[in-house]
Coordinates of C-alpha atoms in Angstrom, one line a residue:
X1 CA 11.6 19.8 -7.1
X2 CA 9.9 21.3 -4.4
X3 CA 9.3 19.3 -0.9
X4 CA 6.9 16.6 -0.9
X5 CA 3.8 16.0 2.4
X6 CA 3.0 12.7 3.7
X7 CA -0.6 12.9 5.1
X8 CA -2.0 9.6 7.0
X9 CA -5.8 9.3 6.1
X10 CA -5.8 6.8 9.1
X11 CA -8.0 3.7 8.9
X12 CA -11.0 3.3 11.3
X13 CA -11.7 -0.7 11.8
X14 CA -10.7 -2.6 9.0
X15 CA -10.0 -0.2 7.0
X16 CA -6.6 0.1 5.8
X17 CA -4.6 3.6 6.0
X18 CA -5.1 5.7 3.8
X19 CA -1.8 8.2 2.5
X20 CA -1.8 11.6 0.6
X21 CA 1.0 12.2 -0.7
X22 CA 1.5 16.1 -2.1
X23 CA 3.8 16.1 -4.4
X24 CA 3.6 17.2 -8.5
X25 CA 2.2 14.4 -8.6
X26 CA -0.6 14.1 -5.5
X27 CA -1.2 10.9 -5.1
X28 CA -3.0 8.1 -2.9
X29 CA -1.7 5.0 -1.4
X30 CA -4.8 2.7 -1.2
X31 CA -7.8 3.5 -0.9
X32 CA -9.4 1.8 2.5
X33 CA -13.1 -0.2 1.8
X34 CA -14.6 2.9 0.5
X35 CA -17.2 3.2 3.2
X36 CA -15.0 6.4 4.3
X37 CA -15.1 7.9 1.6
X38 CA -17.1 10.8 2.6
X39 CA -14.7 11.6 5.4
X40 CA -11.7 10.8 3.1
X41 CA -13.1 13.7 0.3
X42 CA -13.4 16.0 3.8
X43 CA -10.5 15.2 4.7
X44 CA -8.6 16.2 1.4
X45 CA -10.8 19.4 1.6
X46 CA -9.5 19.9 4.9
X47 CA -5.8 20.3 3.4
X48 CA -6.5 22.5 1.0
X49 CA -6.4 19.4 -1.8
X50 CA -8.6 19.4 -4.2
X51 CA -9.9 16.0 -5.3
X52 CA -9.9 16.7 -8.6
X53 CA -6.2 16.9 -8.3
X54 CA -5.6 13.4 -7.6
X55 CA -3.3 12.3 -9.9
X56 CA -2.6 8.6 -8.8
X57 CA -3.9 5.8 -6.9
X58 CA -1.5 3.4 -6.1
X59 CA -2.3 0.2 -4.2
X60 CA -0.4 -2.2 -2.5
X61 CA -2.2 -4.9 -3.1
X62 CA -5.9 -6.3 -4.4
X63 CA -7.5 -6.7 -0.6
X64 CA -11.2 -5.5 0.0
X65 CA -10.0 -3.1 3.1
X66 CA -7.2 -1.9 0.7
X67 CA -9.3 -1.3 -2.8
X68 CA -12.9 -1.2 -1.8
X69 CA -12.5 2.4 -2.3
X70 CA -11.0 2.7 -5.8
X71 CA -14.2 2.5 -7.3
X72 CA -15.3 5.6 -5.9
X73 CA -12.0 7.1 -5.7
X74 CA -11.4 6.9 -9.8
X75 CA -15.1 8.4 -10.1
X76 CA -14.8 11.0 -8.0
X77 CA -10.9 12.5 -8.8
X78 CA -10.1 10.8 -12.3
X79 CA -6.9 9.3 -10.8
X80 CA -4.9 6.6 -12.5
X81 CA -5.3 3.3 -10.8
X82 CA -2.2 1.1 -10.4
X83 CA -1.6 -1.9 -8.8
X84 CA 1.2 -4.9 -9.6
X85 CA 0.4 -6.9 -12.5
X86 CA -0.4 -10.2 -10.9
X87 CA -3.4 -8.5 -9.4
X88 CA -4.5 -6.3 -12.2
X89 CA -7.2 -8.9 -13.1
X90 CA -8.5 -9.3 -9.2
X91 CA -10.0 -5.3 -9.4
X92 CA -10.5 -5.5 -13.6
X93 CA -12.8 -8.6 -12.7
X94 CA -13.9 -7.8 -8.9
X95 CA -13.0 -10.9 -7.6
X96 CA -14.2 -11.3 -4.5
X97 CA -12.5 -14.2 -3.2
X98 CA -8.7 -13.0 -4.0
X99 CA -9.6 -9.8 -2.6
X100 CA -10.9 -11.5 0.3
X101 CA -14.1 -9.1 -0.4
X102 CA -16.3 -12.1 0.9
X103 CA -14.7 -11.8 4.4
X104 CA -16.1 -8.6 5.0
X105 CA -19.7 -9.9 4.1
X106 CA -19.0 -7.2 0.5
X107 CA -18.4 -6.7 -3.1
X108 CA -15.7 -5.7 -5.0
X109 CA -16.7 -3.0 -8.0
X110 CA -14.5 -3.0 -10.5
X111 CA -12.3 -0.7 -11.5
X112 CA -9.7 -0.4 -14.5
X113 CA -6.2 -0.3 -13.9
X114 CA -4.2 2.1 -15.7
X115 CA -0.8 1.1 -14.8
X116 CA 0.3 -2.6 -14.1
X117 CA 3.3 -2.4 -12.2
X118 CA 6.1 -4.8 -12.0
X119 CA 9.7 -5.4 -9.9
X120 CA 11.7 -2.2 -10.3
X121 CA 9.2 0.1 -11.9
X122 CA 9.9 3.7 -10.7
X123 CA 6.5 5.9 -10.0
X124 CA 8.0 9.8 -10.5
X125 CA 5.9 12.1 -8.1
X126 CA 8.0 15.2 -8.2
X127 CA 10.1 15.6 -5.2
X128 CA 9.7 11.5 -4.1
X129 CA 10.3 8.9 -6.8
X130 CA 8.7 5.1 -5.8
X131 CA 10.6 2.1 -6.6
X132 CA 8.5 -0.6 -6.7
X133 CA 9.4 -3.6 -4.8
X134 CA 7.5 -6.7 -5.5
X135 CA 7.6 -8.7 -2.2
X136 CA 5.1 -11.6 -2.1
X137 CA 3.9 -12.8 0.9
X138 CA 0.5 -11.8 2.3
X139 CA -0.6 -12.0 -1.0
X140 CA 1.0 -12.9 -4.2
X141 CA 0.9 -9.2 -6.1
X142 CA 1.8 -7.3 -2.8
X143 CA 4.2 -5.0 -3.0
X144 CA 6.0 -2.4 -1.2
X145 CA 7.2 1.4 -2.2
X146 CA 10.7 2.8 -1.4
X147 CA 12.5 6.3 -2.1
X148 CA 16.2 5.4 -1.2
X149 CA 17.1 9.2 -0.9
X150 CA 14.4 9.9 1.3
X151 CA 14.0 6.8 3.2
X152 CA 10.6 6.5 2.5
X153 CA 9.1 3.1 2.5
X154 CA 5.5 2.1 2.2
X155 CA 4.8 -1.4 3.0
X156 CA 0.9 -1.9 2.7
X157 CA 0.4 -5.5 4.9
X158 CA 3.8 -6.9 4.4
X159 CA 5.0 -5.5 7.6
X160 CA 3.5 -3.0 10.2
X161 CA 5.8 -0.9 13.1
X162 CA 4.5 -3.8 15.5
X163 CA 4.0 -6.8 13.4
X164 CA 3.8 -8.8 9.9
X165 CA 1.4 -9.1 7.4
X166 CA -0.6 -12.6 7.5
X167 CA 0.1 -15.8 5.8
X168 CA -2.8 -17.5 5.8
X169 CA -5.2 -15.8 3.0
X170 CA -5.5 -16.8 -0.7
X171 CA -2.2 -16.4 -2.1
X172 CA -0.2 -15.7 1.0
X173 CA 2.9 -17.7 1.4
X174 CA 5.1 -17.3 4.7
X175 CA 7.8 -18.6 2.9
X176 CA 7.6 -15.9 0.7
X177 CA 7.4 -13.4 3.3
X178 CA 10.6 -14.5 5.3
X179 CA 12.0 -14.0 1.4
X180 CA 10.7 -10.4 1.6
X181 CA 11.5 -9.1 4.9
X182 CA 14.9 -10.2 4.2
X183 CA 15.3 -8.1 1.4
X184 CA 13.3 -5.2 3.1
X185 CA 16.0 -5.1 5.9
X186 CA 18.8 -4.4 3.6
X187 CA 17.0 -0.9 2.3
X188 CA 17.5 2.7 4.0
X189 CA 14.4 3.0 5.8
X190 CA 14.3 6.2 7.6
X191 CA 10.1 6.4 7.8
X192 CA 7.3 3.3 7.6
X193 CA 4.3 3.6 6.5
X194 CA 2.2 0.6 6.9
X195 CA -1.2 -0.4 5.7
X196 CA -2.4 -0.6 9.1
X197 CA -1.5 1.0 12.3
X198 CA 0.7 4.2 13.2
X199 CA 3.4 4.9 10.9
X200 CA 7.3 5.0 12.3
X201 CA 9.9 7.2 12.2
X202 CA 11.5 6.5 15.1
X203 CA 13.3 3.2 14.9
X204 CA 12.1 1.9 11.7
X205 CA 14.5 -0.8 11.4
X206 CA 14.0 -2.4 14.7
X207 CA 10.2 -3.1 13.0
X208 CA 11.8 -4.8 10.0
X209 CA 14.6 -6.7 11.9
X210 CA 12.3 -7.7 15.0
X211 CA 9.3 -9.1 12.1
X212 CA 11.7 -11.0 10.4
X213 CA 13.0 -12.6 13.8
X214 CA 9.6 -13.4 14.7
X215 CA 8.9 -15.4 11.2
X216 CA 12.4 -16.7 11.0
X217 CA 11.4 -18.4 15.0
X218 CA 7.7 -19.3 13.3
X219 CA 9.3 -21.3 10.6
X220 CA 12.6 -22.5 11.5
X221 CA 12.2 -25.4 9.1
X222 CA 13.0 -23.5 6.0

């Protein structure tokens, strides 16, 4: 397989990042609130991808600033929506309490998922092939994406290069988190790319270790 690009689409407010991935398969990793969307279709323009293109949407979990957009996003490329199975029936239904589409004062359209995805799944793109990693936490269905070989992990709101994904929204459990980040710290992480914030390269380990110390000092009554 040829290379594969990682472009940040990068989130402006509370709108989550946005990632390109080209690939055989090109590919988006959420899909922000979908009032970008205009700029996001530029954007794509802008790097010679064609929309149309669009092979997959993957999300990383069923929250308003992460999936608001798949509505328009599936009309306007034809991409395959996927998101894990526990929160298949939050975007099939647009609930807009579990995707917390009520704090932002909006609706959720629904959209039909094409894929349900599940611990261990593997997402073939070409060049980079996704694990899936269910890791609860922030919200029940979160999950993260890793390529071992490449060191690629995408963690959506489970952990950011300065920070952790909240607790304290409908199905979040810190328990559950402190379960994840454990497990996220034994991977080969050579790049992060977070729902939220600047992505890191640098020292991407010292954001997993250092989030996991600061929940393990939030909750030392496990």
């Amino acid at each position: 397989a040829m290379g594969y690009r990682i472009h940040l689409l990068a989130g402006v407010g509370f709108d989550s990042n946005v990632y390109l991935i080209e690939d055989e398969k090109i590919t988006l990793i959420d899909a922000g609130t979908g009032r970008l969307h205009d700029a996001l279709m530029e954007n794509m323009h802008e790097r010679g991808v064609d929309p149309e293109d669009i092979e997959l949407l993957i999300n990383t979990h069923c929250h308003y600033d992460h999936t608001g957009g798949d509505h328009k996003l599936s009309e306007a490329t034809g991409c395959r929506v996927l998101i894990h199975e526990l929160e298949q029936r939050v975007l099939e239904e647009g609930d807009n309490v579990l995707s917390c589409a009520v704090l932002f004062g909006e609706r959720l359209q629904p959209v039909r998922v094409h894929r349900a995805l599940r611990e261990n799944d593997l997402i073939e793109l070409g060049a980079l092939a996704l694990r899936v990693l269910h890791t609860p936490g922030h919200t029940a269905g979160s999950i993260c994406l890793h390529d071992p070989d490449r060191g690629v992990l995408f963690t959506g709101d489970t952990v950011f290069t300065d920070g952790v994904g909240r607790t304290d929204l409908p199905t979040g459990s810190a328990n559950e988190l402190v379960a994840s980040l454990k497990r996220l710290n034994q991977l080969k992480v050579r790049e992060l790319y977070p729902g939220h914030g600047p992505p890191n390269d640098r020292d991407p380990r010292r954001s997993l270790r250092s989030a996991l110390d600061f929940l393990l000092t939030l909750h030392t009554i496990e």
